[in-house]
Amino acid sequence: MLIAICALMTALGGFLYFQFAIPQTSKDLPESFWTAWTFIADSGAHASEDTFRKRLVAVPISIGGMFFFALLVGLMTDAVASKVDQLSKGESRVLEENHTLIIGWTKKTIPLVKELAIANKTRGNKRSIVILGDAPKEEMDGDLKQNLPLPDRFGTKVVTRSGSAASIDDLKLCSASLARTIVVLSPALSPLKADAIVIQTCILLANSPEIRADIIAELAELDHVSELQGIIGTLLPFGQSKMLKASTSPYMRRRKMVPVATGDMALRIMVKRALEPGTVEVLKELLQFEGCEFRLKYWPELVGRKFSEMIFLFPDAIPCGLRKTLPSGQSCTLVNPPPETVIEEGDRLLVISENDESYKPAATLYVPPHVPSLTTKASHKKPSLNVLIVGWRNDLDDVLRLIDSSVSRGSQVTVLSIVKPQELLEDDFKLKHASIRHIYGDPLSLKVLKELPVEAFDKVIILMDEDKGPDLNNTAVTAMFIRHIQIERGRKDSTIVAELPTLEDTALQEVHGAWLDDTVDPDYLQAMVLANLAEDVDVGSVLDKVVGDSQNTMVLQQVTSYLQGDVESEKLTFWELQARAVQKGEIIVAHKCAANGNQWVTNPPNKSEKLAWVAGDELLVLPRASS
């Protein structure tokens, strides 16, 4: 359009200049067109005209040229401003690949980005993070800048885009087809509605032939984890078989979809914190990326060797399982497998180590000295406890099973909630070791709490109302009331653990510490679990086994169960202690020793150092599941 206007002005001006301004004897039409163009391009070019007739034609052409270039500049300015606005609103396609795509803008998004940034720093990755959220881009960028400034990102590039995961165009905007991992976060809705959206998003992603990334689906309901796995196994193969005919992508059969109920995982950790505080100290280190963590790695030189050899082959790591490939092509995780298990081609060794480069097989196998028989020596007995759970969850039955697996017969679990007892659990739900008592009442009511024998409870677990969100005041006040009543009635040693978000106000945090033994931030824990899965999706099956009511769950043991005879003290290296644990079908992953400052040490760096082990020292072990 602009070229046409310019050509028209040049032709018309040139013709007028040729017709009226040039003498008949020296007329040159091409020269007239050039002269007209100079008047348009340079508004001062007409000043050299020496006759009135030439000036009469030149001045209007120059004025027209000024208007033309003003229009041109204006259009160019609008185009540049529009492009800048488009970039600021995130309407351009992300130019990233092998990145982590986070779908959803929730309370867990920023903690998840923070954990992934730490993982990039400690693992030497340069993996970008792309966020697709339903909030405006300016709002997401502002929250990131405020809560996770650039220095805290350790060089990790974070890009945001506003849109919906249900839109193929928005997914293309985030270069989903080039992503390494896609994390679908559960939206802040009721559990059933949130899971419906997540499942729909996962089905859409799984049916997109160009998407090759592993997909991590965060679900609110534990029951929906198995349901989504069933959908993946039955419905998707039909749609994928059609897509495979139309696509030659090698990634279609290799990508994985891992549904995970992170809320359930956070609850398990909270219960462990109340029952076995040392377990959670180690577990938090394993979930973070700044210490030891679970790692899976393939070692071709170990193929054909037995797992029993692995335990004493790595001086800088603790082998604790295998990720085996089944003949069907599927994989399964074996935590502390039988010692005669043979490592086959494609199997990955599960270890606890500081990083991927910090460990490797030793040239020679450590041969433990004579190990005294400990088969008749009983392990630490499970305690008989009286536990109070304040609050309600849809998956409360899973929490109760975990408590039941950690206590002895005669224990009791009391549930105080505003949910009626008949709505809490199935009628046929029963525990093996503990009895269940339901009390209908408001936990914020001091009258209701005073009617309870709160002084009889050894452990108190306070949950946030998932339907109302994290109400800081309700949870803290309930804890304060319970502690006050207990002290009034002479009980001071009860453990109270509550779900509370991390507070920026340190003064308020200290106040809460006056009546709380510990707080657990569910969003932070869930973000750590998701970050571990984003780095390696197979870690999810490991966490599910070691934190739960399975036979492989981490167990706290007294070191006296591993000492020779009836002695109360013995000097042993970690290797020697590990050999005794292996005899009992266990693997030691961490210890707390008085000779080592009574601090929990995961994957001890010097396993040949002799320490004096005494009564009161503790070990964290992974038991072997009975066949």
PDB file of C-alpha atoms in Angstrom, residues 3 38 55 59 125 138 153 179 192 233 260 274 296 302 308 318 349 359 364-365 372 448 456 464 515 526 620:
ATOM      1  CA  ILE A   3       4.744   1.532  -2.198  1.00  0.00           C
ATOM      2  CA  THR A  38      14.028  13.725  -4.624  1.00  0.00           C
ATOM      3  CA  ARG A  55       8.848  26.042  -7.092  1.00  0.00           C
ATOM      4  CA  VAL A  59       6.607  22.722  -2.856  1.00  0.00           C
ATOM      5  CA  ASN A 125      22.206 -28.678  33.784  1.00  0.00           C
ATOM      6  CA  GLU A 138       2.582  -9.781  33.698  1.00  0.00           C
ATOM      7  CA  ARG A 153      17.437 -18.958  39.973  1.00  0.00           C
ATOM      8  CA  ALA A 179      10.059 -30.382  26.004  1.00  0.00           C
ATOM      9  CA  LEU A 192     -12.806 -34.078  42.008  1.00  0.00           C
ATOM     10  CA  GLY A 233      -3.323 -48.851  29.671  1.00  0.00           C
ATOM     11  CA  VAL A 260       1.175 -38.994  41.430  1.00  0.00           C
ATOM     12  CA  ALA A 274       5.092 -37.134  64.120  1.00  0.00           C
ATOM     13  CA  LEU A 296      19.249 -44.375  39.000  1.00  0.00           C
ATOM     14  CA  LEU A 302      28.013 -54.622  36.414  1.00  0.00           C
ATOM     15  CA  SER A 308      24.634 -58.567  47.219  1.00  0.00           C
ATOM     16  CA  ILE A 318      24.698 -46.672  49.147  1.00  0.00           C
ATOM     17  CA  LEU A 349      21.144 -49.427  39.860  1.00  0.00           C
ATOM     18  CA  TYR A 359      30.498 -42.300  42.896  1.00  0.00           C
ATOM     19  CA  THR A 364      37.919 -54.428  44.468  1.00  0.00           C
ATOM     20  CA  LEU A 365      34.924 -55.586  46.454  1.00  0.00           C
ATOM     21  CA  PRO A 372      28.314 -62.442  64.304  1.00  0.00           C
ATOM     22  CA  VAL A 448     -14.965 -29.513  72.242  1.00  0.00           C
ATOM     23  CA  ALA A 456      -3.619 -38.987  76.821  1.00  0.00           C
ATOM     24  CA  MET A 464      -5.500 -28.103  57.104  1.00  0.00           C
ATOM     25  CA  TRP A 515       3.453 -24.870  71.139  1.00  0.00           C
ATOM     26  CA  GLN A 526       4.707 -31.512  47.078  1.00  0.00           C
ATOM     27  CA  LEU A 620      17.589 -45.548  59.336  1.00  0.00           C
TER      28      LEU A 620
END
